[in-house]
Short mmCIF file of C-alpha atoms and ligand atoms in Angstrom, two decimals:
data_model
loop_
_atom_site.label_atom_id
_atom_site.label_comp_id
_atom_site.label_asym_id
_atom_site.label_seq_id
_atom_site.Cartn_x
_atom_site.Cartn_y
_atom_site.Cartn_z
CA MET A 1 -0.15 0.06 -0.32
CA THR A 2 1.21 3.53 -0.96
CA ALA A 3 1.08 6.68 1.24
CA LEU A 4 -1.93 8.95 0.47
CA LYS A 5 -0.75 11.19 -1.37
CA LYS A 6 -2.59 14.73 -0.92
CA LEU A 7 -3.43 17.48 -3.34
CA ALA A 8 -5.74 20.09 -4.08
CA VAL A 9 -6.00 23.01 -5.85
CA ILE A 10 -6.31 26.24 -4.57
CA GLY A 11 -8.09 29.82 -5.92
CA ASP A 12 -11.11 32.12 -4.43
CA PRO A 13 -14.14 31.45 -5.24
CA ILE A 14 -13.23 27.82 -5.55
CA ASP A 15 -16.58 25.96 -4.63
CA HIS A 16 -17.21 25.67 -8.09
CA SER A 17 -14.25 23.81 -9.51
CA LEU A 18 -14.66 20.53 -10.93
CA SER A 19 -11.20 19.64 -10.11
CA PRO A 20 -11.72 17.62 -6.75
CA LYS A 21 -13.68 14.94 -9.32
CA ILE A 22 -11.77 15.02 -11.60
CA HIS A 23 -8.82 14.09 -9.84
CA LYS A 24 -10.84 11.54 -7.37
CA LEU A 25 -11.49 9.34 -10.81
CA PHE A 26 -8.10 9.43 -12.16
CA ALA A 27 -6.74 8.20 -8.52
CA GLU A 28 -10.05 5.61 -9.07
CA SER A 29 -8.57 4.49 -12.13
CA SER A 30 -4.93 4.26 -11.41
CA GLY A 31 -5.07 2.45 -7.95
CA LEU A 32 -4.00 5.53 -6.15
CA ASP A 33 -4.38 6.40 -2.56
CA ILE A 34 -5.12 9.90 -3.23
CA SER A 35 -7.00 13.07 -1.66
CA TYR A 36 -7.31 15.66 -3.19
CA GLU A 37 -9.26 18.89 -1.87
CA ALA A 38 -10.58 22.50 -2.81
CA ILE A 39 -9.22 25.19 -0.51
CA GLN A 40 -10.35 29.02 -0.92
CA VAL A 41 -7.17 31.03 -0.79
CA GLU A 42 -7.37 34.66 -0.59
CA LYS A 43 -4.71 36.21 -2.96
CA LYS A 44 -3.65 38.37 -0.08
CA ASP A 45 -2.92 34.94 1.75
CA PHE A 46 -0.56 33.37 -1.14
CA VAL A 47 1.87 33.32 0.18
CA SER A 48 0.89 31.67 3.51
CA ALA A 49 -1.23 29.59 2.62
CA VAL A 50 1.11 27.40 0.39
CA THR A 51 3.50 27.51 2.68
CA GLY A 52 1.99 26.09 4.81
CA LEU A 53 -0.15 23.59 2.79
CA PHE A 54 3.88 22.06 1.37
CA ASP A 55 4.90 22.06 4.86
CA SER A 56 1.67 20.18 5.93
CA GLY A 57 2.51 17.62 3.45
CA TYR A 58 0.24 18.34 0.31
CA GLU A 59 2.60 17.85 -2.80
CA GLY A 60 1.05 19.00 -5.10
CA LEU A 61 -1.55 22.16 -6.20
CA ASN A 62 -3.66 23.62 -8.45
CA VAL A 63 -3.23 26.54 -8.86
CA THR A 64 -6.78 28.73 -10.25
CA LEU A 65 -7.58 32.31 -10.86
CA PRO A 66 -7.41 34.41 -9.24
CA LEU A 67 -3.66 33.34 -7.95
CA LYS A 68 -1.97 32.00 -10.93
CA GLU A 69 0.53 34.86 -10.81
CA ASP A 70 0.96 35.11 -7.19
CA ALA A 71 2.24 31.47 -8.42
CA PHE A 72 4.65 32.44 -11.47
CA ASN A 73 6.32 34.69 -8.52
CA TYR A 74 6.88 32.13 -5.86
CA ALA A 75 7.57 29.04 -7.75
CA ASN A 76 12.03 28.64 -7.64
CA GLU A 77 11.34 26.65 -10.24
CA LEU A 78 9.48 27.52 -13.94
CA SER A 79 9.04 24.80 -16.56
CA GLU A 80 10.17 25.98 -20.16
CA GLU A 81 5.79 26.73 -20.81
CA SER A 82 5.49 28.60 -17.78
CA LYS A 83 8.43 30.93 -18.02
CA LEU A 84 7.11 31.28 -22.60
CA SER A 85 4.18 32.07 -21.14
CA GLY A 86 3.85 33.65 -17.60
CA SER A 87 1.12 31.11 -16.43
CA VAL A 88 1.47 28.22 -13.81
CA ASN A 89 -1.19 26.18 -12.60
CA THR A 90 1.13 23.07 -11.39
CA LEU A 91 2.61 22.74 -8.23
CA TRP A 92 4.50 20.90 -7.09
CA LYS A 93 8.11 20.31 -4.03
CA GLU A 94 11.39 18.64 -5.65
CA GLY A 95 13.62 18.36 -2.27
CA SER A 96 13.12 22.23 -0.91
CA PHE A 97 12.40 23.78 -3.64
CA ILE A 98 8.72 25.03 -4.95
CA CYS A 99 8.32 23.95 -8.90
CA ALA A 100 6.16 24.89 -11.34
CA ASP A 101 4.41 24.45 -14.93
CA THR A 102 1.65 25.18 -17.47
CA THR A 103 -0.72 22.30 -17.91
CA ASP A 104 -3.36 23.97 -19.76
CA GLY A 105 -1.68 25.03 -23.39
CA ARG A 106 -0.69 20.89 -23.89
CA GLY A 107 -4.71 20.25 -22.53
CA LEU A 108 -5.52 21.68 -24.84
CA VAL A 109 -3.57 20.36 -27.76
CA LYS A 110 -4.38 16.84 -26.27
CA ASP A 111 -8.14 17.60 -26.28
CA LEU A 112 -7.92 19.13 -29.75
CA THR A 113 -6.06 15.81 -30.95
CA SER A 114 -8.99 12.98 -29.46
CA LYS A 115 -10.31 15.10 -31.64
CA ASN A 116 -8.59 14.68 -34.87
CA ILE A 117 -8.38 18.25 -35.33
CA SER A 118 -4.09 18.84 -35.97
CA LEU A 119 -3.26 22.58 -35.96
CA SER A 120 -0.55 22.37 -38.56
CA ASN A 121 -0.89 24.61 -41.29
CA LEU A 122 -4.45 26.18 -40.16
CA GLU A 123 -5.46 29.79 -39.63
CA VAL A 124 -6.13 30.19 -35.82
CA VAL A 125 -8.33 32.71 -34.81
CA ILE A 126 -8.60 33.63 -30.82
CA LEU A 127 -10.89 35.41 -29.13
CA GLY A 128 -9.73 37.20 -26.46
CA ALA A 129 -6.81 38.08 -24.60
CA GLY A 130 -6.89 37.19 -20.93
CA GLY A 131 -4.81 35.18 -19.49
CA SER A 132 -5.70 32.05 -20.60
CA ALA A 133 -5.17 33.16 -24.15
CA ARG A 134 -1.75 34.17 -22.78
CA ALA A 135 -1.68 30.14 -21.85
CA ILE A 136 -2.15 28.49 -25.27
CA ILE A 137 -0.33 30.36 -26.72
CA PRO A 138 2.74 28.52 -26.67
CA SER A 139 1.57 25.57 -27.29
CA LEU A 140 -0.44 26.19 -30.37
CA LEU A 141 2.53 27.91 -32.15
CA LYS A 142 4.74 24.21 -31.59
CA GLU A 143 1.85 22.62 -33.24
CA LYS A 144 2.75 25.65 -36.59
CA PRO A 145 -0.31 26.45 -37.73
CA SER A 146 -0.40 28.37 -40.53
CA SER A 147 -1.74 31.67 -38.79
CA ILE A 148 -3.13 33.29 -35.92
CA THR A 149 -5.09 36.31 -34.90
CA ILE A 150 -5.93 37.35 -31.54
CA ALA A 151 -8.83 39.04 -31.73
CA ASN A 152 -10.24 40.71 -28.65
CA ARG A 153 -12.57 43.92 -27.28
CA THR A 154 -9.65 45.50 -26.36
CA PHE A 155 -7.84 45.91 -29.41
CA SER A 156 -4.83 47.07 -26.70
CA LYS A 157 -4.46 44.02 -25.28
CA ALA A 158 -4.44 41.57 -28.16
CA GLU A 159 -1.72 43.93 -29.68
CA GLU A 160 0.46 43.35 -26.56
CA LEU A 161 0.01 39.73 -26.63
CA ALA A 162 0.39 39.75 -30.48
CA LYS A 163 3.70 41.36 -30.23
CA LYS A 164 4.73 39.22 -26.81
CA PHE A 165 4.43 35.56 -28.70
CA SER A 166 5.98 36.12 -31.84
CA LEU A 167 7.83 34.34 -33.35
CA PRO A 168 10.52 36.11 -36.76
CA ASP A 169 8.31 32.95 -38.94
CA ASN A 170 5.16 33.62 -36.71
CA GLN A 171 3.74 36.93 -36.91
CA LEU A 172 0.74 36.51 -34.85
CA LYS A 173 -1.64 39.71 -35.91
CA ALA A 174 -3.67 41.37 -33.43
CA VAL A 175 -7.09 42.29 -33.98
CA SER A 176 -10.49 44.14 -32.92
CA THR A 177 -13.76 41.88 -32.49
CA SER A 178 -15.60 45.30 -33.50
CA GLN A 179 -14.09 44.93 -37.72
CA PRO A 180 -15.05 42.28 -39.75
CA LEU A 181 -11.81 39.40 -40.21
CA ASP A 182 -9.02 39.52 -43.25
CA CYS A 183 -8.91 35.29 -43.51
CA SER A 184 -11.48 32.70 -43.74
CA PRO A 185 -9.80 31.15 -39.87
CA ASP A 186 -9.79 26.69 -39.86
CA LEU A 187 -10.59 27.17 -36.06
CA VAL A 188 -12.16 29.90 -33.52
CA ILE A 189 -10.62 28.97 -29.98
CA ASN A 190 -13.33 31.17 -27.79
CA THR A 191 -10.72 32.14 -24.56
CA THR A 192 -13.17 34.41 -23.76
CA SER A 193 -15.00 34.90 -19.82
CA ALA A 194 -17.81 36.57 -22.05
CA GLY A 195 -20.11 33.57 -21.41
CA VAL A 196 -19.66 32.64 -17.75
CA LEU A 197 -20.18 36.40 -16.57
CA ASN A 198 -23.50 35.59 -19.18
CA GLN A 199 -22.49 38.54 -21.13
CA GLU A 200 -23.21 39.24 -24.80
CA MET A 201 -20.14 39.34 -27.21
CA ASP A 202 -19.60 42.03 -30.30
CA LEU A 203 -17.42 39.63 -32.89
CA PRO A 204 -16.49 40.50 -35.64
CA SER A 205 -18.92 39.78 -38.68
CA ASN A 206 -17.67 37.47 -40.80
CA ILE A 207 -15.98 35.10 -37.94
CA PHE A 208 -18.01 31.67 -38.53
CA SER A 209 -18.79 30.36 -41.65
CA GLN A 210 -19.53 25.71 -42.58
CA ASP A 211 -16.02 25.63 -42.48
CA THR A 212 -14.68 26.71 -39.65
CA CYS A 213 -14.30 24.38 -36.56
CA VAL A 214 -15.03 26.41 -33.03
CA TYR A 215 -14.32 25.75 -29.79
CA ASP A 216 -14.58 27.54 -26.69
CA LEU A 217 -12.88 27.18 -23.52
CA SER A 218 -16.00 27.35 -21.56
CA TYR A 219 -17.81 24.78 -20.81
CA SER A 220 -21.61 24.25 -19.20
CA ARG A 221 -24.50 21.05 -18.66
CA GLU A 222 -26.44 22.96 -21.77
CA GLU A 223 -24.53 24.28 -25.00
CA THR A 224 -22.98 27.37 -24.52
CA SER A 225 -24.21 30.77 -26.01
CA PHE A 226 -21.08 30.89 -27.74
CA ILE A 227 -21.60 27.58 -29.60
CA MET A 228 -25.01 28.46 -30.10
CA ARG A 229 -24.49 31.80 -31.38
CA ALA A 230 -21.67 29.35 -33.77
CA LYS A 231 -24.05 26.67 -34.81
CA ASN A 232 -26.51 29.31 -35.49
CA SER A 233 -24.52 31.33 -38.25
CA GLY A 234 -23.43 27.59 -39.99
CA SER A 235 -20.46 26.26 -38.19
CA ASN A 236 -21.28 22.88 -37.33
CA VAL A 237 -18.28 21.59 -35.49
CA CYS A 238 -17.79 22.53 -32.19
CA TYR A 239 -16.25 21.30 -28.64
CA ASP A 240 -16.41 22.94 -25.27
CA GLY A 241 -13.71 23.66 -22.80
CA ILE A 242 -14.90 19.94 -21.33
CA GLY A 243 -12.42 18.46 -22.93
CA MET A 244 -9.35 20.80 -22.18
CA LEU A 245 -10.44 20.95 -18.58
CA ILE A 246 -9.75 17.12 -18.55
CA GLN A 247 -6.98 16.85 -20.19
CA GLN A 248 -5.14 19.58 -18.55
CA ALA A 249 -6.16 18.20 -14.96
CA ALA A 250 -4.70 14.66 -15.87
CA LEU A 251 -1.35 16.03 -17.36
CA SER A 252 -1.43 17.61 -13.40
CA PHE A 253 -2.24 14.11 -12.37
CA GLU A 254 0.92 12.78 -13.89
CA ILE A 255 3.65 15.52 -12.61
CA TRP A 256 2.73 14.56 -9.60
CA THR A 257 2.17 10.54 -9.44
CA LYS A 258 4.10 9.77 -12.53
CA HIS A 259 0.97 7.33 -13.59
CA LYS A 260 -1.67 9.09 -17.14
CA PRO A 261 -5.07 7.96 -15.62
CA LYS A 262 -7.55 7.08 -18.20
CA THR A 263 -8.86 10.43 -19.54
CA ASP A 264 -12.08 9.06 -20.61
CA ILE A 265 -14.72 10.57 -18.53
CA ASN A 266 -18.08 11.45 -19.21
CA LYS A 267 -18.96 15.05 -18.78
CA ALA A 268 -23.06 14.52 -18.12
CA ALA A 269 -20.98 12.68 -15.26
CA LEU A 270 -19.17 15.77 -14.33
CA LEU A 271 -21.50 18.47 -14.69
P1 NDP B 1 -9.46 36.36 -18.46
O1 NDP B 1 -10.25 37.31 -17.19
O2 NDP B 1 -7.92 36.43 -17.76
O3 NDP B 1 -9.52 37.40 -19.36
C1 NDP B 1 -11.29 37.62 -19.90
C2 NDP B 1 -10.65 37.93 -21.97
O4 NDP B 1 -12.28 37.67 -21.96
C3 NDP B 1 -10.95 39.64 -21.32
O5 NDP B 1 -10.03 39.14 -23.10
C4 NDP B 1 -12.06 40.04 -22.50
O6 NDP B 1 -11.82 41.11 -22.78
C5 NDP B 1 -12.96 39.58 -22.50
N1 NDP B 1 -13.86 39.52 -22.35
C6 NDP B 1 -14.91 39.33 -20.93
N2 NDP B 1 -16.21 40.02 -21.20
C7 NDP B 1 -15.64 39.86 -22.53
C8 NDP B 1 -17.58 40.34 -22.63
N3 NDP B 1 -18.90 40.91 -22.39
N4 NDP B 1 -17.28 40.97 -24.46
C9 NDP B 1 -16.15 40.20 -25.29
N5 NDP B 1 -15.00 39.80 -24.63
C10 NDP B 1 -14.83 40.25 -23.05
O7 NDP B 1 -10.20 35.31 -17.73
P2 NDP B 1 -9.14 33.70 -18.96
O8 NDP B 1 -8.48 34.13 -19.64
O9 NDP B 1 -8.20 33.70 -17.32
O10 NDP B 1 -10.23 32.81 -18.74
C11 NDP B 1 -11.03 32.95 -19.59
C12 NDP B 1 -12.58 31.48 -19.63
O11 NDP B 1 -11.44 31.08 -20.36
C13 NDP B 1 -13.19 31.22 -18.30
O12 NDP B 1 -14.40 31.55 -18.72
C14 NDP B 1 -12.69 30.04 -17.90
O13 NDP B 1 -13.57 29.74 -16.73
C15 NDP B 1 -11.51 29.66 -19.45
N6 NDP B 1 -11.01 28.15 -19.12
C16 NDP B 1 -11.50 27.02 -18.66
C17 NDP B 1 -10.08 26.21 -19.12
C18 NDP B 1 -10.52 25.10 -19.96
O14 NDP B 1 -10.12 24.10 -19.30
N7 NDP B 1 -11.67 24.68 -20.48
C19 NDP B 1 -9.01 26.02 -18.42
C20 NDP B 1 -9.03 27.99 -18.24
C21 NDP B 1 -9.49 29.28 -18.14
P3 NDP B 1 -11.12 42.58 -22.79
O15 NDP B 1 -9.12 42.15 -22.66
O16 NDP B 1 -11.36 43.32 -23.69
O17 NDP B 1 -11.06 43.16 -20.85
#
């Protein structure tokens, strides 16, 4: 019998988190003895809370809003992807060092791959220029899409991200969502929080077509409002972000336990 591994997700608010359910299913299918809690940590208490958790025997933490930047600043060792994206969602201890990684981008790519979507040579439009857009761009770039356009309500934030991530052979474009696109995207990835905030969103008039595949990072039991809008505009291949949520969790689980868990979790059982 292996010793109990104590894991948790921290954030504020945290009640809504599906991570405890997902990791419990991973632990069951892997035959590992794991506890995984959701712990509310206020931003002002980040350092003392995380230090306390590691000191009291927690071996791994997921970090969610609004603490990702605090985690980035707290870690001693950052993965290449964390450094590139400026984002952290996974912490663990190695000796006296706190190590950090971000699994969001790889989780998204894994989910797209499982849906037979290869990013290579695709024209990709990312809607939104917040934390999740920043977290996924390095992983998307690795897959060599033919172009990435960042479309955001606040143009200056799209411009900032495009500048940060442009490579000599792949210049990212920034546009405002109030303007029509000058490309025909193969894949539109919605990273905005408009859906969870229950807000209307301006979209470029020509963003959806029959040939556009749509991926919404948000998820809900029913179809998300973004996917409904895409389908009403003729895009029929649409996915929500539940697969990404499961895949990014699986990558964290693997970092902590060295086991690849089964990811065939039923969405209805989770939501
Ligand atoms: P941020 O707050 O960092 O960014 C939000 C973005 O949404 C900004 O670009 C903002 O634009 C835009 N936005 C917000 N409201 C509107 C609106 N009404 N109209 C147009 N644009 C709007 O959030 P995150 O990037 O961290 O998270 C975004 C979403 O992604 C959340 O819903 C989260 O649940 C989901 N997510 C899902 C994951 C998964 O595993 N499936 C993983 C990570 C996130 P502006 O700059 O103009 O303010």
